[in-house]
mmCIF file of C-alpha atoms in Angstrom:
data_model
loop_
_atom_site.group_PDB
_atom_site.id
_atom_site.type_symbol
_atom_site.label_atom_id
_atom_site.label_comp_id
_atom_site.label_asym_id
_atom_site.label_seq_id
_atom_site.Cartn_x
_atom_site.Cartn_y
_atom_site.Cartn_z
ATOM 1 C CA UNK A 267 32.549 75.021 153.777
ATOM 2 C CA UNK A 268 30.721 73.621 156.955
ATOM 3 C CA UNK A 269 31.766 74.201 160.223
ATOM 4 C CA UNK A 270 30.860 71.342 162.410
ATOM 5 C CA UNK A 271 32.455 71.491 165.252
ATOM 6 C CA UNK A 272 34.511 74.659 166.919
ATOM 7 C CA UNK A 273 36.495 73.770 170.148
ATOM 8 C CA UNK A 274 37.685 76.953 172.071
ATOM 9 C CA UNK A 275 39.643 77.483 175.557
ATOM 10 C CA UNK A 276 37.442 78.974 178.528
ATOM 11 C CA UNK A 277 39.404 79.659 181.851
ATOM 12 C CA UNK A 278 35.680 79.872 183.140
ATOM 13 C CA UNK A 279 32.892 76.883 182.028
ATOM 14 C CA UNK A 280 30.478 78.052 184.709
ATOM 15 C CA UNK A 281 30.120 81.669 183.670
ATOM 16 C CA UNK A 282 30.265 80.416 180.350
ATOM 17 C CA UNK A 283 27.035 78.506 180.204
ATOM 18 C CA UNK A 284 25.136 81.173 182.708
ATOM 19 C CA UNK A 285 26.089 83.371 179.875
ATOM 20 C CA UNK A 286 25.240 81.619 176.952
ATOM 21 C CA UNK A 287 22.150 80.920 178.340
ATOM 22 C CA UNK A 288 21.107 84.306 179.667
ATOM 23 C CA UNK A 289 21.844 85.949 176.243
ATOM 24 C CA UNK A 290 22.427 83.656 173.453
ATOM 25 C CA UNK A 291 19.381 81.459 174.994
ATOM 26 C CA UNK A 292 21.359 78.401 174.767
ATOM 27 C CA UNK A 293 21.124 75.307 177.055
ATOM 28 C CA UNK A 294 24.178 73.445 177.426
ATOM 29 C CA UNK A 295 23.901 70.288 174.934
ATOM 30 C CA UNK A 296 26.707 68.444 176.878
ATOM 31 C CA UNK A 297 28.734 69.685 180.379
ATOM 32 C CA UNK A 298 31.183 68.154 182.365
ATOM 33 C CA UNK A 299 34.229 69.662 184.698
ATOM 34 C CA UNK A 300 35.836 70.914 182.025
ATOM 35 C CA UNK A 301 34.449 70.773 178.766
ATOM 36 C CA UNK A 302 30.869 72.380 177.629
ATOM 37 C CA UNK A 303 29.199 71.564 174.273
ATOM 38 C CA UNK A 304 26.630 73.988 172.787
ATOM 39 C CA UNK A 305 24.568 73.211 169.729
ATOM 40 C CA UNK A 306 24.744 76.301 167.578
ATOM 41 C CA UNK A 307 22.192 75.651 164.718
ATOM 42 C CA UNK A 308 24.105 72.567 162.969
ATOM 43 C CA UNK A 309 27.862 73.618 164.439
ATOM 44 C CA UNK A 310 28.728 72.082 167.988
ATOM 45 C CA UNK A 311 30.459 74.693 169.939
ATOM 46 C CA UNK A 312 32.760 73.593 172.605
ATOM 47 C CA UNK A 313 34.534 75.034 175.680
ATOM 48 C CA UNK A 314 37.030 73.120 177.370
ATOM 49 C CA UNK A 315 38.765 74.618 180.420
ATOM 50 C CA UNK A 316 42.063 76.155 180.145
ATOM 51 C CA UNK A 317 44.119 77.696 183.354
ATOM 52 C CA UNK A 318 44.774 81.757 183.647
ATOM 53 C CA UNK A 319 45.137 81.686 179.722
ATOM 54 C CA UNK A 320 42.602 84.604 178.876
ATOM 55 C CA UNK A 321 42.006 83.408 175.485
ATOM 56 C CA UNK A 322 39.753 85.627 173.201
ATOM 57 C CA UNK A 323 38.722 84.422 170.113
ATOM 58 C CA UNK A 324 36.735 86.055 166.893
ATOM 59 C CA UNK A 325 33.352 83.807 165.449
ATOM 60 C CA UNK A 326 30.346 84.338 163.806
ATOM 61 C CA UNK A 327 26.909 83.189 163.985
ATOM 62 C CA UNK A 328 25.034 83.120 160.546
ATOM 63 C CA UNK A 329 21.113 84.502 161.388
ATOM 64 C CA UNK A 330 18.412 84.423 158.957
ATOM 65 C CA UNK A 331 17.907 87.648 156.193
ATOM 66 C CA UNK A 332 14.615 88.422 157.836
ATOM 67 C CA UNK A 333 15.317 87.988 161.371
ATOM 68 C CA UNK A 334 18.291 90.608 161.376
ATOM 69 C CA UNK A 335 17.015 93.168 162.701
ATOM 70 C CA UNK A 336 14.999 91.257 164.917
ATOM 71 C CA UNK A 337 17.956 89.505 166.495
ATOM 72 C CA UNK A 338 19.604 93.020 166.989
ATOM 73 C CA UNK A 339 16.901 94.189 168.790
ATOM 74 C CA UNK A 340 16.764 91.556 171.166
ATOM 75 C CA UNK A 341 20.373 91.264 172.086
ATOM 76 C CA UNK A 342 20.961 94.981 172.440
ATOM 77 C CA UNK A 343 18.164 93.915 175.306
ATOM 78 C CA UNK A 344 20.510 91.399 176.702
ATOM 79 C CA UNK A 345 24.043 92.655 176.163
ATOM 80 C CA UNK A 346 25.846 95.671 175.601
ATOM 81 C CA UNK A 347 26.813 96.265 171.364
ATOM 82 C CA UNK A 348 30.081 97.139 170.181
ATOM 83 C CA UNK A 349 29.629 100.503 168.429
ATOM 84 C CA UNK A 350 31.252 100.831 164.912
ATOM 85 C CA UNK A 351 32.420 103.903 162.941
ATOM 86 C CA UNK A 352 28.848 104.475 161.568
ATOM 87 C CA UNK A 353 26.782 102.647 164.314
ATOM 88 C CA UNK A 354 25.806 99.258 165.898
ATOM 89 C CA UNK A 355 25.275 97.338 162.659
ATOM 90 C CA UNK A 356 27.810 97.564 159.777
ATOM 91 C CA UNK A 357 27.121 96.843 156.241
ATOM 92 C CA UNK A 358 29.723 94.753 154.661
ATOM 93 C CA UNK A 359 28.945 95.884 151.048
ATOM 94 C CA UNK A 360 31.063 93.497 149.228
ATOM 95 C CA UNK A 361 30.377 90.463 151.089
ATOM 96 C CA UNK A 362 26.470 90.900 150.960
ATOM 97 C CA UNK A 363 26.009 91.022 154.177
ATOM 98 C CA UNK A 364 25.191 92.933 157.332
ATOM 99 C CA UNK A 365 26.787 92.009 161.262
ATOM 100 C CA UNK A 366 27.119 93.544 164.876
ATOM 101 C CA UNK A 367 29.360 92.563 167.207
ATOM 102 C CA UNK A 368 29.430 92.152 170.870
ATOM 103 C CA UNK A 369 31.449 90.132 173.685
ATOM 104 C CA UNK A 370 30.851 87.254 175.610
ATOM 105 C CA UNK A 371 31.880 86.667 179.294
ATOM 106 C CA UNK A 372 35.276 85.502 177.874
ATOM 107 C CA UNK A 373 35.708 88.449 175.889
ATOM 108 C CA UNK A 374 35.450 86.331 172.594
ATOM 109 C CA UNK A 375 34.307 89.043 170.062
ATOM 110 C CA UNK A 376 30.955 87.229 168.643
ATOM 111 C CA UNK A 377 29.426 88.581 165.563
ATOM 112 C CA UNK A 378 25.969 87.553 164.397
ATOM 113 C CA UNK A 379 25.776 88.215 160.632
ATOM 114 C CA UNK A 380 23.253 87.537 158.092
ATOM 115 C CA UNK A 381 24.614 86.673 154.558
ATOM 116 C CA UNK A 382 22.022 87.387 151.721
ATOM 117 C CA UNK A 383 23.427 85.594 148.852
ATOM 118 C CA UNK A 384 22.554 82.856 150.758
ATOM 119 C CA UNK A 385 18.739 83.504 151.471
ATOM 120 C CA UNK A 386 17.742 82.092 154.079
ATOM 121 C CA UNK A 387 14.536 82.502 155.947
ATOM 122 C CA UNK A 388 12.715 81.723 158.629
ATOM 123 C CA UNK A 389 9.143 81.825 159.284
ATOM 124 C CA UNK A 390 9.368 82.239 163.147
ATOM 125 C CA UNK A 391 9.843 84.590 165.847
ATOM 126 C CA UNK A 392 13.793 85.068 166.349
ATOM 127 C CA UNK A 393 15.188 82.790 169.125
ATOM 128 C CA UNK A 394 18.033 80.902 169.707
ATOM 129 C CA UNK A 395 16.613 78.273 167.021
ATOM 130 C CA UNK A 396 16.900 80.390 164.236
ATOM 131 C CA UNK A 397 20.440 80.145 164.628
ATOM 132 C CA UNK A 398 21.301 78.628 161.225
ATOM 133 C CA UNK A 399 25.668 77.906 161.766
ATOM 134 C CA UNK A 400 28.953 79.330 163.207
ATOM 135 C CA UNK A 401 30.008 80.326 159.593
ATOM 136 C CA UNK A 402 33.341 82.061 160.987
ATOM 137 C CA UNK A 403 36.626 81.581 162.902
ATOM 138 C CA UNK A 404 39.389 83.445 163.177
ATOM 139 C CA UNK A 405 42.858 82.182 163.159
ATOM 140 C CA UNK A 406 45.803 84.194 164.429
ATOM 141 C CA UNK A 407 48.913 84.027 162.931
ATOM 142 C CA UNK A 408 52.221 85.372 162.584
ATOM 143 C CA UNK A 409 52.019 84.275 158.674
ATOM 144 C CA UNK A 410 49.220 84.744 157.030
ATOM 145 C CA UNK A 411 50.521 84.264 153.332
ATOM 146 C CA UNK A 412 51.687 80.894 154.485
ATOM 147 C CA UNK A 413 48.418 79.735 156.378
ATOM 148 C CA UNK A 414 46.477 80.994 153.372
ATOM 149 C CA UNK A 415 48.826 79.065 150.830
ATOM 150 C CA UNK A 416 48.792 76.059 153.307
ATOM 151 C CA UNK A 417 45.069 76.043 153.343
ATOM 152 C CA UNK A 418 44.565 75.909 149.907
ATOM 153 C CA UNK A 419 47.406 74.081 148.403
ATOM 154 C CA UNK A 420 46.933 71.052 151.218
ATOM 155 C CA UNK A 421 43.318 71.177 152.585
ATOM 156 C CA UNK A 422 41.879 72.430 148.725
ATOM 157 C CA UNK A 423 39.968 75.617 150.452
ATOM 158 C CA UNK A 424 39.231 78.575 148.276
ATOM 159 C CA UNK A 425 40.264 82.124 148.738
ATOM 160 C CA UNK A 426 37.140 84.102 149.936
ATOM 161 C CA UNK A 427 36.082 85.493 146.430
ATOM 162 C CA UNK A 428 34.625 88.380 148.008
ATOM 163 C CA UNK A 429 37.526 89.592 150.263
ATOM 164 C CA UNK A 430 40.723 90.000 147.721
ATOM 165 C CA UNK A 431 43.943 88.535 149.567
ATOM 166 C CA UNK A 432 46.493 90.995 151.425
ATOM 167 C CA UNK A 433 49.777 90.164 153.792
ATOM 168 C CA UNK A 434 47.680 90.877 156.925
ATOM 169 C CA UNK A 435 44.476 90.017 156.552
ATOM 170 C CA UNK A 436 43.109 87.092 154.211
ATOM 171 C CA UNK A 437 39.826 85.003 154.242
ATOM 172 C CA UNK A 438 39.764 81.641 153.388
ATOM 173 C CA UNK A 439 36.673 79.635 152.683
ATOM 174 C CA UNK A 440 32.918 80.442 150.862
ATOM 175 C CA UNK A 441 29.764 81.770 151.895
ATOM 176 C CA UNK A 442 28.504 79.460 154.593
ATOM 177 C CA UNK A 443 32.152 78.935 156.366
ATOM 178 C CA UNK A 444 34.870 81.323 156.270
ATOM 179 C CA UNK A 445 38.471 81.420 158.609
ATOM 180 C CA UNK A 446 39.434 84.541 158.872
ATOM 181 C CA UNK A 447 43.105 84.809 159.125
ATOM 182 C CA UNK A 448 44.762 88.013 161.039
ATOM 183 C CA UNK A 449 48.332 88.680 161.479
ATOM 184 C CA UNK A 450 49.488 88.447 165.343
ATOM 185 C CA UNK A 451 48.921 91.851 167.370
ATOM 186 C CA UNK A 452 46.453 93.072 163.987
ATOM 187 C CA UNK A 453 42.887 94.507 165.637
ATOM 188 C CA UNK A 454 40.020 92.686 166.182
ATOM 189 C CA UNK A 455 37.650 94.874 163.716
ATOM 190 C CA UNK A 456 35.704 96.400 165.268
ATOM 191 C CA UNK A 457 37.442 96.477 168.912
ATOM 192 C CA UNK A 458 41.356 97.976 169.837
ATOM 193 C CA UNK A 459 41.777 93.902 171.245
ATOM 194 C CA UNK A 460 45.404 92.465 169.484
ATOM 195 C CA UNK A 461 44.659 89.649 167.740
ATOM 196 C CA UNK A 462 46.324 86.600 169.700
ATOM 197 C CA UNK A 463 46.613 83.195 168.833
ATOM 198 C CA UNK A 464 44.974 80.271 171.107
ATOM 199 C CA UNK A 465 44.548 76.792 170.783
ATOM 200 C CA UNK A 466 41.538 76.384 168.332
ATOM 201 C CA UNK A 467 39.927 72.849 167.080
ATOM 202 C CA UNK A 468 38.174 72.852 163.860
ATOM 203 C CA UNK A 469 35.923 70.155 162.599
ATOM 204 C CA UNK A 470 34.657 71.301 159.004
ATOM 205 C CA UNK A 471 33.252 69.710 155.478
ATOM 206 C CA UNK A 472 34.303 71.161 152.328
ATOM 207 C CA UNK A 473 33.455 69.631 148.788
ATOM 208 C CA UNK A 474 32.648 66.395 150.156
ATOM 209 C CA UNK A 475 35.361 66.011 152.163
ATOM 210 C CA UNK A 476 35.337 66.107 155.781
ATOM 211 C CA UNK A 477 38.270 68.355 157.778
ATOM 212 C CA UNK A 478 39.818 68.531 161.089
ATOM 213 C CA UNK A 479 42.605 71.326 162.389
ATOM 214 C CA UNK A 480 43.850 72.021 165.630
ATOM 215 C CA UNK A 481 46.221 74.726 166.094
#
């Protein structure tokens, strides 16, 4: 699964794009009053202004295997990482991959992650064009049985086969785009934040066909 397009609330555009700019080292592909557009590798991520909503969201950028460490180093320059049980960066044994986490102005919990069952490599310095994707979303629910079964049963998305299902916490999707569904009020690994949901626009291809969800 693809994710082409992920439209978020922002109760603050400016701050937004001085902030995506000062650390993610993006320039903003599209701005108006209220809506931004940034181009995240081949995802378009979009802002559009909401009004004393304080919407945090969960998403991951993919980076490439050899440009891990390289991207950590540079944004623990930039912004302050979220520290873990064992450190900044957490290996996610099962899913073949390593991540750390840290927030933007909104308090949106970003995670860049690098996936190595995919293999991807770049031959450059790490910048903001070696972003390769937003691979993940997270979707808040107070169901997540029923938003898994829904997914799969009417949009024909896989169950994560490296994440095994459970009542709270399931992962829907493959190895280049996952939603990862949390119960209402469940943590935001690795912060104390309650998982809340907010409106959340999701433009996505999958097996040759091409998705859209808002919810």
């Amino acid at each position: 699964m693809t994710i082409i397009e992920l439209e978020l609330l922002s109760d603050n555009i400016s701050e937004t794009v001085q902030f995506y700019k000062r650390v993610l080292g993006l320039d903003a592909y599209s701005l108006e009053k209220e809506l931004v557009t940034f181009r995240v590798g081949t995802t378009k991520l979009i802002f559009r202004k909401s009004d004393s909503v304080k919407p945090v969201y969960h998403f991951a950028i993919d980076v490439p295997n050899n440009r891990f460490e390289e991207a950590y180093k540079l944004m623990k320059w930039r912004t302050e990482i979220i520290a873990a049980e064992k450190g900044d960066i957490i290996d996610f044994t099962n899913w073949d991959a390593k991540s750390f986490y840290f927030l933007d102005n909104n308090g949106n919990i970003l995670e860049f992650i690098t996936r190595y069952g995919n293999k991807t490599f770049s031959n450059y310095t790490f910048s903001s064009s070696s972003y390769i994707s937003i691979s993940e979303i997270g979707l808040v629910t107070n169901n997540v049985t029923h938003l898994a079964d829904t997914l799969v049963k009417q949009f024909g998305l896989p169950i994560f086969h490296r994440q095994p299902r459970g009542e709270n916490f399931t992962v829907v999707g493959d190895d280049d785009g996952l939603f990862i569904l949390g119960s209402k009020g469940r943590d935001w690994y690795p912060t104390n934040f309650r998982a809340q949901s907010f409106r959340t626009r999701v433009l996505y291809f999958h097996d040759g066909t091409l998705g859209h969800m808002v919810r």
